[in-house]
Tab-separated table of C-alpha atoms in Angstrom:
chain	number	residue	atom	x	y	z
A	300	ILE	CA	-0.059	-0.101	0.009
A	301	ALA	CA	2.862	2.363	0.866
A	302	PHE	CA	4.440	1.824	-2.598
A	303	ALA	CA	1.045	2.447	-4.234
A	304	LEU	CA	0.721	5.744	-2.441
A	305	SER	CA	4.367	6.664	-3.271
A	306	ALA	CA	3.508	6.008	-6.944
A	307	GLY	CA	0.386	8.155	-6.876
A	308	LEU	CA	-2.081	5.318	-6.909
A	309	THR	CA	-4.893	4.463	-4.601
A	310	PRO	CA	-4.348	2.083	-1.620
A	311	ALA	CA	-6.825	-0.368	-3.164
A	312	ILE	CA	-4.578	-0.822	-6.176
A	313	GLY	CA	-1.677	-1.594	-3.912
A	314	LEU	CA	-3.679	-4.133	-1.906
A	315	HIS	CA	-5.041	-5.960	-4.875
A	316	SER	CA	-1.536	-5.953	-6.417
A	317	ALA	CA	-0.099	-7.519	-3.301
A	318	TRP	CA	-2.373	-10.518	-3.238
A	319	ILE	CA	-2.098	-11.128	-6.904
A	320	ILE	CA	1.644	-11.103	-6.828
A	321	ALA	CA	1.601	-13.357	-3.743
A	322	LEU	CA	-0.707	-15.849	-5.520
A	323	PHE	CA	1.425	-16.008	-8.611
A	324	THR	CA	4.489	-16.383	-6.592
A	325	ALA	CA	2.959	-19.156	-4.512
A	326	ILE	CA	1.885	-21.093	-7.684
A	327	LEU	CA	4.926	-20.404	-9.844
A	328	GLY	CA	7.569	-19.726	-7.247
A	329	GLY	CA	10.735	-21.899	-7.159
A	330	ARG	CA	11.447	-21.829	-3.442
A	331	PRO	CA	9.269	-22.746	-0.468
A	332	ALA	CA	10.166	-19.531	1.438
A	333	MET	CA	10.062	-17.215	-1.635
A	334	ILE	CA	8.906	-13.566	-0.948
A	335	CYS	CA	7.491	-11.227	-3.385
A	336	GLY	CA	6.274	-7.742	-3.723
A	337	ALA	CA	6.962	-4.350	-5.160
A	338	THR	CA	10.252	-2.685	-4.782
A	339	GLY	CA	11.198	0.952	-4.204
A	340	SER	CA	12.910	1.260	-7.588
A	341	LEU	CA	9.686	-0.008	-9.278
A	342	CYS	CA	7.573	2.595	-7.510
A	343	VAL	CA	9.733	5.306	-8.965
A	344	LEU	CA	9.009	4.135	-12.501
A	345	VAL	CA	5.317	3.381	-11.912
A	346	GLY	CA	4.648	6.977	-10.820
A	347	ASP	CA	6.021	8.290	-14.049
A	348	THR	CA	4.206	5.745	-16.169
A	349	VAL	CA	0.754	6.651	-14.520
A	350	GLU	CA	1.525	10.380	-14.611
A	351	GLU	CA	2.391	10.384	-18.400
A	352	HIS	CA	0.176	7.599	-19.790
A	353	GLY	CA	-2.591	6.958	-17.272
A	354	ILE	CA	-3.312	4.007	-15.155
A	355	GLU	CA	-4.417	1.934	-18.153
A	356	TYR	CA	-0.849	1.468	-19.344
A	357	LEU	CA	0.243	0.397	-15.919
A	358	PHE	CA	-1.354	-2.993	-16.462
A	359	ILE	CA	0.388	-3.472	-19.777
A	360	ALA	CA	3.681	-2.413	-18.379
A	361	VAL	CA	3.398	-4.879	-15.470
A	362	VAL	CA	2.434	-7.737	-17.586
A	363	LEU	CA	5.373	-6.939	-20.029
A	364	MET	CA	7.705	-6.742	-16.988
A	365	GLY	CA	6.487	-10.177	-15.848
A	366	ILE	CA	7.051	-11.719	-19.276
A	367	ILE	CA	10.652	-10.183	-19.433
A	368	GLU	CA	11.375	-11.590	-15.951
A	369	ILE	CA	10.197	-15.145	-17.002
A	370	VAL	CA	12.293	-14.983	-20.225
A	371	LEU	CA	15.353	-13.774	-18.210
A	372	GLY	CA	14.745	-16.522	-15.546
A	373	VAL	CA	14.450	-19.280	-18.195
A	374	GLY	CA	17.604	-17.920	-19.739
A	375	GLY	CA	19.584	-18.188	-16.573
A	376	VAL	CA	20.503	-14.602	-16.377
A	377	GLY	CA	19.874	-14.559	-12.546
A	378	SER	CA	23.231	-16.294	-12.061
A	379	LEU	CA	24.938	-13.012	-13.269
A	380	VAL	CA	23.810	-11.207	-10.027
A	381	LYS	CA	26.881	-12.703	-8.273
A	382	LEU	CA	28.988	-10.496	-10.607
A	383	ILE	CA	27.663	-7.351	-9.005
A	384	PRO	CA	30.154	-6.100	-6.418
A	385	THR	CA	28.810	-5.779	-2.841
A	386	PRO	CA	29.565	-1.951	-2.640
A	387	VAL	CA	27.405	-1.465	-5.691
A	388	MET	CA	24.467	-3.341	-4.125
A	389	ILE	CA	24.937	-1.476	-0.813
A	390	GLY	CA	25.071	1.862	-2.726
A	391	PHE	CA	21.928	1.042	-4.567
A	392	CYS	CA	20.094	0.194	-1.365
A	393	ASN	CA	21.328	3.305	0.384
A	394	GLY	CA	20.281	5.435	-2.521
A	395	LEU	CA	16.845	3.865	-2.550
A	396	ALA	CA	16.557	4.346	1.235
A	397	LEU	CA	17.280	8.158	0.808
A	398	VAL	CA	14.775	8.515	-1.972
A	399	ILE	CA	12.011	6.806	0.125
A	400	GLY	CA	13.019	8.555	3.243
A	401	LEU	CA	13.052	12.019	1.654
A	402	ALA	CA	9.685	11.292	0.055
A	403	GLN	CA	8.143	11.027	3.514
A	404	PHE	CA	8.653	14.670	4.109
A	405	ASN	CA	5.760	15.466	1.884
A	406	ASN	CA	3.457	13.773	4.410
A	407	PHE	CA	4.388	16.597	6.939
A	408	LYS	CA	3.047	19.353	4.690
A	409	ASP	CA	0.181	21.372	5.959
A	410	PRO	CA	-3.036	20.072	4.267
A	411	ASP	CA	-4.840	23.389	4.722
A	412	PHE	CA	-2.625	24.867	2.111
A	413	GLY	CA	-3.644	22.346	-0.537
A	414	LYS	CA	-1.625	19.650	-2.080
A	415	PRO	CA	1.804	20.262	-3.557
A	416	ASP	CA	1.909	20.841	-7.302
A	417	ALA	CA	3.231	17.320	-8.001
A	418	ALA	CA	0.457	14.863	-7.738
A	419	ARG	CA	2.842	12.115	-6.701
A	420	ARG	CA	4.200	11.917	-3.170
A	421	LEU	CA	7.580	10.557	-4.425
A	422	GLY	CA	9.280	13.765	-5.264
A	423	SER	CA	12.231	13.365	-2.881
A	424	PHE	CA	13.450	16.966	-2.858
A	425	ASP	CA	10.180	18.563	-3.922
A	426	ALA	CA	9.269	18.707	-0.210
A	427	PHE	CA	11.864	21.480	0.309
A	428	LYS	CA	10.763	23.549	-2.685
A	429	ASP	CA	8.297	26.417	-2.425
A	430	LEU	CA	7.883	26.365	1.360
A	431	ASP	CA	5.794	29.561	1.248
A	432	ALA	CA	3.042	28.012	-0.799
A	433	HIS	CA	3.182	24.580	0.853
A	434	PRO	CA	4.575	24.931	4.486
A	435	PHE	CA	5.198	22.129	6.931
A	436	ILE	CA	2.792	21.498	9.706
A	437	HIS	CA	3.365	23.362	12.920
A	438	GLY	CA	2.057	23.642	16.424
A	439	SER	CA	0.457	20.722	18.217
A	440	ASP	CA	0.162	18.761	14.931
A	441	ALA	CA	3.909	18.893	14.454
A	442	ILE	CA	4.570	17.938	18.100
A	443	TRP	CA	2.391	14.926	17.843
A	444	ALA	CA	3.823	13.866	14.464
A	445	GLY	CA	7.289	14.123	16.012
A	446	VAL	CA	6.220	12.056	19.054
A	447	ILE	CA	4.703	9.355	16.876
A	448	THR	CA	7.821	9.251	14.744
A	449	ALA	CA	10.160	9.113	17.635
A	450	VAL	CA	8.116	6.349	19.389
A	451	SER	CA	7.936	4.289	16.118
A	452	PHE	CA	11.684	4.602	15.604
A	453	ALA	CA	12.431	3.713	19.255
A	454	VAL	CA	10.179	0.588	19.047
A	455	CYS	CA	11.923	-0.521	15.917
A	456	MET	CA	15.327	-0.029	17.365
A	457	LEU	CA	14.779	-1.192	20.961
A	458	LEU	CA	12.294	-4.019	20.737
A	459	PRO	CA	14.781	-6.458	19.148
A	460	MET	CA	17.073	-5.941	22.207
A	461	LEU	CA	14.380	-7.139	24.490
A	462	THR	CA	13.352	-10.243	22.593
A	463	LYS	CA	14.366	-11.994	19.476
A	464	ARG	CA	10.774	-13.383	18.925
A	465	VAL	CA	9.744	-10.026	17.325
A	466	PRO	CA	11.852	-9.235	14.239
């Protein structure tokens, strides 16, 4: 659902996509514990596709992506992943984390001033542009948002220290 919102889609599309992908992975998957789902890099591309061509082309793009993945899998191209150096993979993941993290700042904009010009929430640095027209929240709303953020972060960091049963 979060990736659907980042791509400028409704949560219902994200929810339906999740169970459809899980169903296909369960039926066609090659490993018992295989996981599936959208990736952050995909949501960057999906947002532009929907913005430029409409949601109708999203279905065609996803089906084409699936066909390409199947062809690459049958061709054994997956074994080439081991040739990618670890620093490159770490750099990609760190860059993706920055893009997703910076995109969250748009959620702290004041809704009374209307939505930002970009319909998508993914604009990483757009949150810091034109602060006069679209200011951040302030007052008690900002305090409560900060408290919720700090508590959520603390739970994620401290709970694994208390017990290993909760990941």
